[in-house]
mmCIF file with all atom_site columns, C-alpha atoms in Angstrom:
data_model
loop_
_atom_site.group_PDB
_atom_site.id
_atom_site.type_symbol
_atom_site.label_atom_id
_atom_site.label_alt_id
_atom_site.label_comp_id
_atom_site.label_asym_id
_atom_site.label_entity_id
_atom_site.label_seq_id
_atom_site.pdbx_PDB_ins_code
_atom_site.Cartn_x
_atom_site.Cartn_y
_atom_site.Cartn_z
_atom_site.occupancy
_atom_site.B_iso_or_equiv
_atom_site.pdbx_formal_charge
_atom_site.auth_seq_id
_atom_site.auth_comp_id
_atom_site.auth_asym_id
_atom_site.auth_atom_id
_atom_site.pdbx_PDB_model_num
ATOM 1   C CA . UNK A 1 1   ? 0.000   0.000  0.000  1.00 0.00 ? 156 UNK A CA 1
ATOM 2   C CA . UNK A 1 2   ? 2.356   2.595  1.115  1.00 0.00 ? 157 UNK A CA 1
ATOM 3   C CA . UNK A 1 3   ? 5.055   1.456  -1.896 1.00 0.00 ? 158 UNK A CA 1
ATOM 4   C CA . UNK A 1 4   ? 2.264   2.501  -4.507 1.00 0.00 ? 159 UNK A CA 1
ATOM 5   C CA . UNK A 1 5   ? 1.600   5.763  -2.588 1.00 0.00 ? 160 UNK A CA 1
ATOM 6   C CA . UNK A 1 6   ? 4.983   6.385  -3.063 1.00 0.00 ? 161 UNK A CA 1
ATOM 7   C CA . UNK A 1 7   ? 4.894   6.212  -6.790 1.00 0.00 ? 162 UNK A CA 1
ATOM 8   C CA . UNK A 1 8   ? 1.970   8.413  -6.823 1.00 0.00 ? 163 UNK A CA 1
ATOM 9   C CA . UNK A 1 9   ? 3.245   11.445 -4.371 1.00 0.00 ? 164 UNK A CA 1
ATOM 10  C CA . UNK A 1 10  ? 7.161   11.098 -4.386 1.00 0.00 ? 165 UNK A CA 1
ATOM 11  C CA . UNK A 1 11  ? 9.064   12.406 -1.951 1.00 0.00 ? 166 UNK A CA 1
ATOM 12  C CA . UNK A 1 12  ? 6.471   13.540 0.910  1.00 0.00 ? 167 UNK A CA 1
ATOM 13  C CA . UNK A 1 13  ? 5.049   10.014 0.845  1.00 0.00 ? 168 UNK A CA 1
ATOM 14  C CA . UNK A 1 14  ? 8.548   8.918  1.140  1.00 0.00 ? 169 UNK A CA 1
ATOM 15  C CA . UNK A 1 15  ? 9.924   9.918  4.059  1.00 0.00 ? 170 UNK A CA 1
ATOM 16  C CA . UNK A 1 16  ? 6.440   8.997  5.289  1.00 0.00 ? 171 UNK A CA 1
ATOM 17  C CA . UNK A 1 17  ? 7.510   5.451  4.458  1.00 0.00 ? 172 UNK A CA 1
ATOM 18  C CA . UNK A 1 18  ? 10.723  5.776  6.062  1.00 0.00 ? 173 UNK A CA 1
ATOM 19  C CA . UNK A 1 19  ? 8.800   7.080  9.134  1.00 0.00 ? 174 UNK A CA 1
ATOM 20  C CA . UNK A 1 20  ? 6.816   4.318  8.926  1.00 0.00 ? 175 UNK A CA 1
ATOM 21  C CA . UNK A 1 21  ? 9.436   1.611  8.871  1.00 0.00 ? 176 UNK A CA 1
ATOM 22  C CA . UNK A 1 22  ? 11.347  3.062  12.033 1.00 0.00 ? 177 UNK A CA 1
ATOM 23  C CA . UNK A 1 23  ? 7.739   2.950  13.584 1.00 0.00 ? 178 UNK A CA 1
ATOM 24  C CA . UNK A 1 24  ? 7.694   -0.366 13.065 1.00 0.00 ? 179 UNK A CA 1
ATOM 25  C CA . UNK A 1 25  ? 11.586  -1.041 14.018 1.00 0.00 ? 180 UNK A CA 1
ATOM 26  C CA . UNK A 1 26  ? 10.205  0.532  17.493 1.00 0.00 ? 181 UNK A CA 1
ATOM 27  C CA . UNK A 1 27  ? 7.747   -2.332 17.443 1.00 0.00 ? 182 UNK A CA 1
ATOM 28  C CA . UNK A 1 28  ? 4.880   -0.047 17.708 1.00 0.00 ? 183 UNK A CA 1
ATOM 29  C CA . UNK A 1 29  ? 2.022   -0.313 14.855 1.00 0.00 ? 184 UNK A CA 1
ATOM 30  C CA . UNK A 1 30  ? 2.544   2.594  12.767 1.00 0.00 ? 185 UNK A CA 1
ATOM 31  C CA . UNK A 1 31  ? -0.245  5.575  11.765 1.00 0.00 ? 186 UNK A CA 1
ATOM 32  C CA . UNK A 1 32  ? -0.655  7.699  8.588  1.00 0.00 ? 187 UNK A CA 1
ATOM 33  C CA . UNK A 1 33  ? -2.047  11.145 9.986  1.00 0.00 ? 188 UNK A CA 1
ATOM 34  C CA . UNK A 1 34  ? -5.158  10.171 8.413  1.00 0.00 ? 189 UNK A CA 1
ATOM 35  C CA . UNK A 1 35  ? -5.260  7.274  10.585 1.00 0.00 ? 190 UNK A CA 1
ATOM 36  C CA . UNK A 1 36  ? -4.908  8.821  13.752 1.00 0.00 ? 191 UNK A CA 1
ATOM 37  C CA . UNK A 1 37  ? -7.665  11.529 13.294 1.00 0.00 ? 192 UNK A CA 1
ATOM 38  C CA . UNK A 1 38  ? -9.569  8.689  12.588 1.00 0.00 ? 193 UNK A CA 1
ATOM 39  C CA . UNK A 1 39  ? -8.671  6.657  16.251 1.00 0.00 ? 194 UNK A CA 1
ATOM 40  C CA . UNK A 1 40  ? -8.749  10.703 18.268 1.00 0.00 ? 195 UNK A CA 1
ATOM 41  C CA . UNK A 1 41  ? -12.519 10.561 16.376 1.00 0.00 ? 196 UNK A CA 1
ATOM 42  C CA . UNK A 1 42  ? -13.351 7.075  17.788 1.00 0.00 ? 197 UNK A CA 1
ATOM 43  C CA . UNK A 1 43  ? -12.386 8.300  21.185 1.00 0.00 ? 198 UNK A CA 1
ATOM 44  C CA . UNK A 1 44  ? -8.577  7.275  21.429 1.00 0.00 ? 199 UNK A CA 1
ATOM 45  C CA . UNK A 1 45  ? -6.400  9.746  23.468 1.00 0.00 ? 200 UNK A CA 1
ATOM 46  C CA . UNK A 1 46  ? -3.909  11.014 20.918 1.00 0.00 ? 201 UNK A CA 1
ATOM 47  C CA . UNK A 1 47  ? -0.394  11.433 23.135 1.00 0.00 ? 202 UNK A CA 1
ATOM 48  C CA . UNK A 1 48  ? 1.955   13.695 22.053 1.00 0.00 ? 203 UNK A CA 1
ATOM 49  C CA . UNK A 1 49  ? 5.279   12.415 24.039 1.00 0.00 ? 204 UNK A CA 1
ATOM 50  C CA . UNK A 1 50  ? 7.799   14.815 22.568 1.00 0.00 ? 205 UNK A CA 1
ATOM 51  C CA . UNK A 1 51  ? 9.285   17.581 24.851 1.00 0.00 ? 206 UNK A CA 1
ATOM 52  C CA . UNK A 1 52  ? 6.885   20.714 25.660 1.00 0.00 ? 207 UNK A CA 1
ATOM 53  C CA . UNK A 1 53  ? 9.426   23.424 23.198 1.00 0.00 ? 208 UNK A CA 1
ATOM 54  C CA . UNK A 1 54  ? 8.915   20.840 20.196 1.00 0.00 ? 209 UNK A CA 1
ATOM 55  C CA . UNK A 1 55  ? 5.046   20.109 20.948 1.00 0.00 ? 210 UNK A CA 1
ATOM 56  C CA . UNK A 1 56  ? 4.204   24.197 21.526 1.00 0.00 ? 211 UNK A CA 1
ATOM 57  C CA . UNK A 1 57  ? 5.810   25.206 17.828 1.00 0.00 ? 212 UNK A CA 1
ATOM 58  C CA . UNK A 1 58  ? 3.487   22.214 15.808 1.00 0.00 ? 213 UNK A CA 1
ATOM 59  C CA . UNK A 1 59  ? 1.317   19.238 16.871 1.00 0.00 ? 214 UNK A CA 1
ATOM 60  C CA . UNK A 1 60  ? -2.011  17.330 15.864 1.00 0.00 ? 215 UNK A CA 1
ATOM 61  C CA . UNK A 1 61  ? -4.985  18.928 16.942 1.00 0.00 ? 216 UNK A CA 1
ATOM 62  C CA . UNK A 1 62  ? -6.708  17.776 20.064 1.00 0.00 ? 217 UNK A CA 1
ATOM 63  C CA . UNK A 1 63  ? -3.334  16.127 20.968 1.00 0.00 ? 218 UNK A CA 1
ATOM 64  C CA . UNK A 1 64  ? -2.106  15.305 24.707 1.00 0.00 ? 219 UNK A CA 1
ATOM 65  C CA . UNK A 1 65  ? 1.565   16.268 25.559 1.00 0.00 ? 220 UNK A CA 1
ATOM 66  C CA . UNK A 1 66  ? 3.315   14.398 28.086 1.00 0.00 ? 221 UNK A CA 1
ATOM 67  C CA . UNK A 1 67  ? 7.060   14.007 27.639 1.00 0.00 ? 222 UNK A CA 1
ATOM 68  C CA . UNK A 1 68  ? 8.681   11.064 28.154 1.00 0.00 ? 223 UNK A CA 1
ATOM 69  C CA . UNK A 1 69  ? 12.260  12.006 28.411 1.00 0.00 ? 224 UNK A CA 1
ATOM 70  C CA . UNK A 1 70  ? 11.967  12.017 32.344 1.00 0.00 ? 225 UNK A CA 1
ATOM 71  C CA . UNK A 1 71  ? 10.492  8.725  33.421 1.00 0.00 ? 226 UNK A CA 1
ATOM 72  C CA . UNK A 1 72  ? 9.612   9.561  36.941 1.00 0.00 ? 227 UNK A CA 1
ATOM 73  C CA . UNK A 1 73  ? 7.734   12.914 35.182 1.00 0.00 ? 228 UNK A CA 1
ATOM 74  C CA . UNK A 1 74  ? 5.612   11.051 33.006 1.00 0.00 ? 229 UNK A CA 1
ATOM 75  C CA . UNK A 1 75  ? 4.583   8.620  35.255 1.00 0.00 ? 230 UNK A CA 1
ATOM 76  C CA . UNK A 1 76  ? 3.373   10.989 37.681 1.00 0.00 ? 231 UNK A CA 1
ATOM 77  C CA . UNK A 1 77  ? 1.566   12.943 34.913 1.00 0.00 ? 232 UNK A CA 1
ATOM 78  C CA . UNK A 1 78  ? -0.079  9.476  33.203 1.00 0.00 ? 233 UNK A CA 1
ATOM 79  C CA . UNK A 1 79  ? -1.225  9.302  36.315 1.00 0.00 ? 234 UNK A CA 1
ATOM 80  C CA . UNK A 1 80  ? -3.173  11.661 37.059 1.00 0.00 ? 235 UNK A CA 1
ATOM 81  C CA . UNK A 1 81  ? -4.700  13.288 33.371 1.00 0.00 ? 236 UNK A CA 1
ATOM 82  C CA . UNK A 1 82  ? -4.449  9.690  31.579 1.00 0.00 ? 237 UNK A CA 1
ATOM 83  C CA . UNK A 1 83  ? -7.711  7.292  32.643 1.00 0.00 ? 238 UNK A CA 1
ATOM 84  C CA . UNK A 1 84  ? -6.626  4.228  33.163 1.00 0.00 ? 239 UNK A CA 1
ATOM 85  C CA . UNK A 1 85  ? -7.765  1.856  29.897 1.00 0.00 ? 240 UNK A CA 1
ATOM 86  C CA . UNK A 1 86  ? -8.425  4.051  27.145 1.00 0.00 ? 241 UNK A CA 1
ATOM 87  C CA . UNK A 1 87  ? -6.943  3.243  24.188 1.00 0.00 ? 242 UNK A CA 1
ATOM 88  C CA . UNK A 1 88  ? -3.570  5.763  23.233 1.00 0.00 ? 243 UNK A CA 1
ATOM 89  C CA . UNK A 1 89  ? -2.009  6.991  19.967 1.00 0.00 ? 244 UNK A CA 1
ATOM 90  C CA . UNK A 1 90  ? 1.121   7.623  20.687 1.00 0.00 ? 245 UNK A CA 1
ATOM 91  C CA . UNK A 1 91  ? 2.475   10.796 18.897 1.00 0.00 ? 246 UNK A CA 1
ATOM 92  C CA . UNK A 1 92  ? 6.826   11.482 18.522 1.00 0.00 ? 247 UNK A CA 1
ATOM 93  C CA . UNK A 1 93  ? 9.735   9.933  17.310 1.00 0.00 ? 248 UNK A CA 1
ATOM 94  C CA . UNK A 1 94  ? 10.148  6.247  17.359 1.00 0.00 ? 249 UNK A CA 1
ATOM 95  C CA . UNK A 1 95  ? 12.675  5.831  20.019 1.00 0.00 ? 250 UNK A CA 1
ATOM 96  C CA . UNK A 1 96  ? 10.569  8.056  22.487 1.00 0.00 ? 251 UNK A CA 1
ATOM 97  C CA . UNK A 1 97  ? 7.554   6.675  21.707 1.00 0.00 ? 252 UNK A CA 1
ATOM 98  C CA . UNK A 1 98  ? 8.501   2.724  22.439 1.00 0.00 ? 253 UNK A CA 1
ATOM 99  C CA . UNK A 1 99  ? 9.709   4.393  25.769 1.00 0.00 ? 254 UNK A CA 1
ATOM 100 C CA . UNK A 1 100 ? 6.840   5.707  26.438 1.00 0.00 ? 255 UNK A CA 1
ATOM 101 C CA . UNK A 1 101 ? 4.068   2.804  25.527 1.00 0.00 ? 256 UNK A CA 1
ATOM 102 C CA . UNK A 1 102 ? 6.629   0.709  27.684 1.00 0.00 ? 257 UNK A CA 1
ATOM 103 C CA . UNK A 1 103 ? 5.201   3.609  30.237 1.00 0.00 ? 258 UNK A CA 1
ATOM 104 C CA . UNK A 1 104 ? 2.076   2.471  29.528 1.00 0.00 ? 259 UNK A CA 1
ATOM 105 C CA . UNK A 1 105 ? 1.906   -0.798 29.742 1.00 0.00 ? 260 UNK A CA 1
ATOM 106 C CA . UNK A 1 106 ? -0.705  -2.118 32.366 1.00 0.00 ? 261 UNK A CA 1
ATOM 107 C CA . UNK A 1 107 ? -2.471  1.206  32.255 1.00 0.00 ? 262 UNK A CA 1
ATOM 108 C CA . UNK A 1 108 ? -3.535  2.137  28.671 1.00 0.00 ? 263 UNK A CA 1
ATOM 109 C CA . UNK A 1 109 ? -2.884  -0.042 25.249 1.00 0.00 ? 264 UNK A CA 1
ATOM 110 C CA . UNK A 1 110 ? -1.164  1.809  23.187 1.00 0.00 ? 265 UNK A CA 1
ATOM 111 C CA . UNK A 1 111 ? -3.244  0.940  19.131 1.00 0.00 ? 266 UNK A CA 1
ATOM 112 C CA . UNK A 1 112 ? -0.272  2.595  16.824 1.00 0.00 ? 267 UNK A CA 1
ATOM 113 C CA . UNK A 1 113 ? 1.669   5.379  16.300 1.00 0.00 ? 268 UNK A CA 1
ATOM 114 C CA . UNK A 1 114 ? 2.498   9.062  14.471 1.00 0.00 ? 269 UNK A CA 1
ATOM 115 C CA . UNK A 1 115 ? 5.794   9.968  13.697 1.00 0.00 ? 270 UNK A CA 1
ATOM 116 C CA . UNK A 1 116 ? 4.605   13.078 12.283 1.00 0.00 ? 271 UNK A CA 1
ATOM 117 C CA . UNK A 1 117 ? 2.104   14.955 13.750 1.00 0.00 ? 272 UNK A CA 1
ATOM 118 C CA . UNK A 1 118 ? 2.326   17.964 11.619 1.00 0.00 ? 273 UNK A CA 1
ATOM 119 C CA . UNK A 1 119 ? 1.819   21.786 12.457 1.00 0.00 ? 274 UNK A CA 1
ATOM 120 C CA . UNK A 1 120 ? -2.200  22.460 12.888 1.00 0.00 ? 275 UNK A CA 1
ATOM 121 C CA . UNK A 1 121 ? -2.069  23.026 16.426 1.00 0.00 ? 276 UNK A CA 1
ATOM 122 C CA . UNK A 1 122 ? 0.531   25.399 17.976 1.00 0.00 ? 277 UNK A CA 1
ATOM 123 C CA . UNK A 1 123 ? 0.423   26.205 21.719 1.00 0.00 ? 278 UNK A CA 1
ATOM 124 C CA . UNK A 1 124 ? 1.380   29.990 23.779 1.00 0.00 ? 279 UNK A CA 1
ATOM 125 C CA . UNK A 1 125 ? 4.024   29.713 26.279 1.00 0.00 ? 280 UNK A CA 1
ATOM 126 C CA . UNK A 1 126 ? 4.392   33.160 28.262 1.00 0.00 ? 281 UNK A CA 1
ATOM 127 C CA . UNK A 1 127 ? 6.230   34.308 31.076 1.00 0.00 ? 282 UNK A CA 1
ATOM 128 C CA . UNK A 1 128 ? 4.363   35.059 34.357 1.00 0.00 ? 283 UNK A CA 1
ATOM 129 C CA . UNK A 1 129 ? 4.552   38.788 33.377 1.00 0.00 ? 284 UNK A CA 1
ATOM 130 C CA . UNK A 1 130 ? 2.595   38.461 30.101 1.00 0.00 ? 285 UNK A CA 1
ATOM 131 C CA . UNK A 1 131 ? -0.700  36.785 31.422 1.00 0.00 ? 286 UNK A CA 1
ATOM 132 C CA . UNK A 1 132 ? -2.640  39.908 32.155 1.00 0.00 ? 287 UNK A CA 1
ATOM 133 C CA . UNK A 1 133 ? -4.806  38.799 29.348 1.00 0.00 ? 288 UNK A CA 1
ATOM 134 C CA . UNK A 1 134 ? -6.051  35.998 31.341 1.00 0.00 ? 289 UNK A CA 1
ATOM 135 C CA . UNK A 1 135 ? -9.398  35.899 33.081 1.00 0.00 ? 290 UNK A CA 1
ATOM 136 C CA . UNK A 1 136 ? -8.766  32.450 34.550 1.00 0.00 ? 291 UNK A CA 1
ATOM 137 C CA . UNK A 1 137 ? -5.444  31.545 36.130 1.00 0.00 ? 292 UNK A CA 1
ATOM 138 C CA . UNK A 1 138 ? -4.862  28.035 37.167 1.00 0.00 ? 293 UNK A CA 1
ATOM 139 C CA . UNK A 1 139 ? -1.940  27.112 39.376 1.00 0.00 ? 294 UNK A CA 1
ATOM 140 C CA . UNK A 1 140 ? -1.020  23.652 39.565 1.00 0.00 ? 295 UNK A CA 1
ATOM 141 C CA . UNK A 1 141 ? 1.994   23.767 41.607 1.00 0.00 ? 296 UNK A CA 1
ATOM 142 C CA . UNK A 1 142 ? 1.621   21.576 44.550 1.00 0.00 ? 297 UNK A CA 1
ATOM 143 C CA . UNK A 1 143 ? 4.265   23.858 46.770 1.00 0.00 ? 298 UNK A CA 1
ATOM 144 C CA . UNK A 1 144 ? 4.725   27.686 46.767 1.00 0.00 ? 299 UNK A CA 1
ATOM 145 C CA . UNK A 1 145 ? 2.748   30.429 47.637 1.00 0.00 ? 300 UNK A CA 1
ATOM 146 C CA . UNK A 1 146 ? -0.642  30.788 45.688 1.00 0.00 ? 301 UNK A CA 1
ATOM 147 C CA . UNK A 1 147 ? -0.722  32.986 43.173 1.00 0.00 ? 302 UNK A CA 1
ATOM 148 C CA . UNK A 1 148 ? -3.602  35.903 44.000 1.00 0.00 ? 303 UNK A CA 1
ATOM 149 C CA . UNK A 1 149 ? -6.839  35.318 41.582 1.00 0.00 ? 304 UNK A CA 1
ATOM 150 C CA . UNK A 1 150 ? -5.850  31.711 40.728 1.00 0.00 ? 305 UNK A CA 1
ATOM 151 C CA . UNK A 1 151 ? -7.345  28.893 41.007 1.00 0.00 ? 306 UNK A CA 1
ATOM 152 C CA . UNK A 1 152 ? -4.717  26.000 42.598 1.00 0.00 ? 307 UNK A CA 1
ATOM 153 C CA . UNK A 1 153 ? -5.708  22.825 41.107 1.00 0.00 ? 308 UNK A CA 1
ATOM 154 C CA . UNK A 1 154 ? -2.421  20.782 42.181 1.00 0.00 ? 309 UNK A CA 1
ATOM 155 C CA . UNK A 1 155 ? -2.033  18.346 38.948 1.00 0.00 ? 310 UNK A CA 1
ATOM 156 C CA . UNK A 1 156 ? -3.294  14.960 40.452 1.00 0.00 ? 311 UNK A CA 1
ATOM 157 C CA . UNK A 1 157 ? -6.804  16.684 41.087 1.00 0.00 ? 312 UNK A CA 1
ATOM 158 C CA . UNK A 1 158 ? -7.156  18.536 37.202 1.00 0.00 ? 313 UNK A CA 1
ATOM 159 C CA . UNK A 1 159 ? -9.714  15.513 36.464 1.00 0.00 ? 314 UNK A CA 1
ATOM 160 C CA . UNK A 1 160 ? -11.831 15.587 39.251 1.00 0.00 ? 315 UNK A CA 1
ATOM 161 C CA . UNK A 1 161 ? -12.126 19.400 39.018 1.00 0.00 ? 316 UNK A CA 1
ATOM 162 C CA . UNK A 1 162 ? -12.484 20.307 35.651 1.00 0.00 ? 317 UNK A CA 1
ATOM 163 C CA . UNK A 1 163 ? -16.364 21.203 36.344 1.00 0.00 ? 318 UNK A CA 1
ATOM 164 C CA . UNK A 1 164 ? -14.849 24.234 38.870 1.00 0.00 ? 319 UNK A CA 1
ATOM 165 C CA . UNK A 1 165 ? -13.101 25.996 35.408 1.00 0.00 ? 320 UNK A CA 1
ATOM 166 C CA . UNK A 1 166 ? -14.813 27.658 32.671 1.00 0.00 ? 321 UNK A CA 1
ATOM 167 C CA . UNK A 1 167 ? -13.941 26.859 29.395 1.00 0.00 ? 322 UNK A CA 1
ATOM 168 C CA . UNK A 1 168 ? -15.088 29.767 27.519 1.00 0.00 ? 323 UNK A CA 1
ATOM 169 C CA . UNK A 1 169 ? -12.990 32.334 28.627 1.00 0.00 ? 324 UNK A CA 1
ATOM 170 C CA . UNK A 1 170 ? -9.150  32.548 28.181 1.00 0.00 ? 325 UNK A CA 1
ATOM 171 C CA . UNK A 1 171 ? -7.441  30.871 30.477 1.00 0.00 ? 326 UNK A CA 1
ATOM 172 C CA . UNK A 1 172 ? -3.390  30.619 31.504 1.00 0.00 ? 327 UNK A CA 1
ATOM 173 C CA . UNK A 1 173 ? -1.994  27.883 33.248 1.00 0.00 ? 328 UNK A CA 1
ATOM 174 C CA . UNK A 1 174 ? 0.824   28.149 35.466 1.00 0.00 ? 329 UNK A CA 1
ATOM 175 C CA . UNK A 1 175 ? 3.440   25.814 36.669 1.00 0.00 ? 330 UNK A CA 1
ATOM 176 C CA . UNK A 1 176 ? 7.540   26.294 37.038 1.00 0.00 ? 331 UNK A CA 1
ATOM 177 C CA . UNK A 1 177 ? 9.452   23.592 35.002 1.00 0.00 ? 332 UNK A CA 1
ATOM 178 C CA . UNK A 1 178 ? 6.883   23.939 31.839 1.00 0.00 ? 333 UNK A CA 1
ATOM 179 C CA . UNK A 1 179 ? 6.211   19.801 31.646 1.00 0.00 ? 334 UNK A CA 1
ATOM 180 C CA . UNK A 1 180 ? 2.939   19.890 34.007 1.00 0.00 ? 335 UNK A CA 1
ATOM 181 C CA . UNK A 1 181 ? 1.903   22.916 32.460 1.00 0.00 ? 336 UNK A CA 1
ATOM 182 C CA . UNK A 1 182 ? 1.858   21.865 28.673 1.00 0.00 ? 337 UNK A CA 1
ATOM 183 C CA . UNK A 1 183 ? 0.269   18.470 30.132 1.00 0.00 ? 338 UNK A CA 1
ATOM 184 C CA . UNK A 1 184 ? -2.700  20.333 31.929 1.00 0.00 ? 339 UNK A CA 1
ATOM 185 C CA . UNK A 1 185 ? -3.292  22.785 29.191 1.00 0.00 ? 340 UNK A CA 1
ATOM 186 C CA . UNK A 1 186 ? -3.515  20.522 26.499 1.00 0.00 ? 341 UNK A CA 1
ATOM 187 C CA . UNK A 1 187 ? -5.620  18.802 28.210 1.00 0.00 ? 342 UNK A CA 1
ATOM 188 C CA . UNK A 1 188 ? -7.689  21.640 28.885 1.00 0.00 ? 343 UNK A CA 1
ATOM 189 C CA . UNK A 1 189 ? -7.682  22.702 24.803 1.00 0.00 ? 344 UNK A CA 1
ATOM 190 C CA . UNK A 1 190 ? -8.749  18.951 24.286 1.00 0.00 ? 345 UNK A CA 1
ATOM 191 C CA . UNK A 1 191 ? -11.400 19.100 26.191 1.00 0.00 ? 346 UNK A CA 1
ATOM 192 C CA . UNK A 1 192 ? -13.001 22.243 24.804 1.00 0.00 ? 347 UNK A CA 1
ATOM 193 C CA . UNK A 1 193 ? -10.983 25.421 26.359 1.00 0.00 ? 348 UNK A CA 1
ATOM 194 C CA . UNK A 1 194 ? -11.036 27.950 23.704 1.00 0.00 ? 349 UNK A CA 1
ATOM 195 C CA . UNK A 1 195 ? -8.196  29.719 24.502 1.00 0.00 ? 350 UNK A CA 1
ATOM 196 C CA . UNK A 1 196 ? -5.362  28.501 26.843 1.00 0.00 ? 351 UNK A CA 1
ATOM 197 C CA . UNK A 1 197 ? -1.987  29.208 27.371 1.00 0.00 ? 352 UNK A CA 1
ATOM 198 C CA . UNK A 1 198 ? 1.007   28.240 29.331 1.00 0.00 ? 353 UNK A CA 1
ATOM 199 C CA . UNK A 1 199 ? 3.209   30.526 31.730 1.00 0.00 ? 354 UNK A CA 1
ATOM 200 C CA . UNK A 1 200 ? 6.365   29.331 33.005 1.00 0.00 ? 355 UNK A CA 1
ATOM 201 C CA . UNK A 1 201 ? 9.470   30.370 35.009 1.00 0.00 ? 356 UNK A CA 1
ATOM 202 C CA . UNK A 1 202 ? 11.907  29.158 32.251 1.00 0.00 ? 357 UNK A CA 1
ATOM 203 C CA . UNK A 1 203 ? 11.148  29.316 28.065 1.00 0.00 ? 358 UNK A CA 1
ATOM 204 C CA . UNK A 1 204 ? 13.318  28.344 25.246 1.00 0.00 ? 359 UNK A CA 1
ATOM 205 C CA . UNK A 1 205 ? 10.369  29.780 23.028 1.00 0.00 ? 360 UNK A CA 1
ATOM 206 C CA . UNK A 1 206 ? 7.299   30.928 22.633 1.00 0.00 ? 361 UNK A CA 1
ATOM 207 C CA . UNK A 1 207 ? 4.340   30.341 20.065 1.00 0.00 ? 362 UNK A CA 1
ATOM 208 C CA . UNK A 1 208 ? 0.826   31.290 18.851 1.00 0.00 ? 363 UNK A CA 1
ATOM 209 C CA . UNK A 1 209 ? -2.063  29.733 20.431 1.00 0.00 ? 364 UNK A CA 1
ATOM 210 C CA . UNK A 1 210 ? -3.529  26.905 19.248 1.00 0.00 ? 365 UNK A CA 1
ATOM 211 C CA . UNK A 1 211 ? -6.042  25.651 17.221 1.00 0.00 ? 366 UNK A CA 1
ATOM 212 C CA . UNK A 1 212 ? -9.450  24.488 18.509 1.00 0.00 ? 367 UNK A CA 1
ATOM 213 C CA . UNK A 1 213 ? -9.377  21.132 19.890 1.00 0.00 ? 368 UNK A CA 1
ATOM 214 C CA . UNK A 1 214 ? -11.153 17.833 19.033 1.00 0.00 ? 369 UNK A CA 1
ATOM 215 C CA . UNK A 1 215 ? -10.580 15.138 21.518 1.00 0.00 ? 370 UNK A CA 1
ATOM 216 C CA . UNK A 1 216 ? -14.270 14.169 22.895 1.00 0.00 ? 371 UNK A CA 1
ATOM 217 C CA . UNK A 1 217 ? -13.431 11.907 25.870 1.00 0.00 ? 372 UNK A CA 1
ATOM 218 C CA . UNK A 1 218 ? -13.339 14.358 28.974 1.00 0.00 ? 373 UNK A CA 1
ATOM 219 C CA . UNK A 1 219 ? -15.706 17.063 27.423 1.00 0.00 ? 374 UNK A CA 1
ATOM 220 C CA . UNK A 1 220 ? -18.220 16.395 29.452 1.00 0.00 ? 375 UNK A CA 1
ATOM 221 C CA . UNK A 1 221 ? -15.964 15.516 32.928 1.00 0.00 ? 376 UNK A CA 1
#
């Protein structure tokens, strides 16, 4: 199938191919982007396991991100914003990505995976300066002093208090390292926050906000 796509579509359908094929050498079933909207539309949780800088400039739409390049990190954060069962795309390079569905093993089964998750959704990283914007801040440091106006919503208890936040208005989530924050406010922009963005102690960069979300499962949580 993919060799005759090749023919058709030359080079961009090639080093789709070889994205495939070190999918596969990661023994993890591997996903056109076609595919995977199709699994995020059947309800699968599309997980984005690349580091927050590379998932903020360009990911899929409706996409989780949880790096996996800190073991202890994403556990904790699998945890507590991944439901135990549901079925996972994984979404980043193959070598990340068979470390984190060995993550995931015993808690979700992982049903393939996306190399490439392209550019359609783009996420704003700010420093805690620039948030003025912000009707609805929510801290989810577990330590420190709260921040006045916030809402602290340490990130073990985002699920069960999603009802307490209101999607409709923009909305900046704070944190200090950046990981838990990307986590939480995908989450939030997957679940039908409009506008969300991240602010942080420490950027390498910062980019647009992103594009509405489509992931169903927690819409209604």
């Amino acid at each position: 199938m993919y060799g005759h796509s090749v023919v058709r579509e030359g080079g961009v359908m090639a080093r789709r191919t070889l994205s495939l094929v070190r999918s596969a050498v990661a023994g993890l079933p591997p996903l056109a982007f076609v595919d995977a909207v199709r699994a995020q539309g059947a309800g699968a949780f599309v997980l984005d396991v690349r580091e927050p800088a590379a998932f903020a400039a360009g990911h899929m739409a409706g996409s989780v991100n949880i790096a996996a390049d800190d073991v202890a990190r994403f556990s904790e954060l699998r945890d507590a914003l991944l439901p135990p069962g549901v079925e996972v795309v994984l979404v980043g390079p193959a070598e990340v990505a068979a470390r984190a569905a060995a993550l995931l093993e015993g808690h979700s089964p992982v049903v393939g995976h996306l190399a490439d998750p392209g550019t359609a959704g783009v996420s704003r990283r700010v420093r805690a300066g620039e948030r003025a914007e912000a009707r609805q801040v929510v801290d989810i440091r577990s330590e420190g002093c709260a921040v006045a106006g916030a809402v602290r919503i340490p990130v073990g208890d985002v699920l069960g208090r999603l009802a307490e936040l209101r999607p409709d208005v923009p909305t900046a989530v704070l944190d200090t390292d950046g990981r838990a924050s990307s986590a939480v406010a995908s989450l939030l922009r997957a679940c039908g926050f409009g506008e969300v963005s991240e602010v942080v102690e420490q950027l390498d960069r910062t980019a647009p906000v992103a594009a509405r979300p489509r992931l169903r499962l927690l819409a209604s949580a």
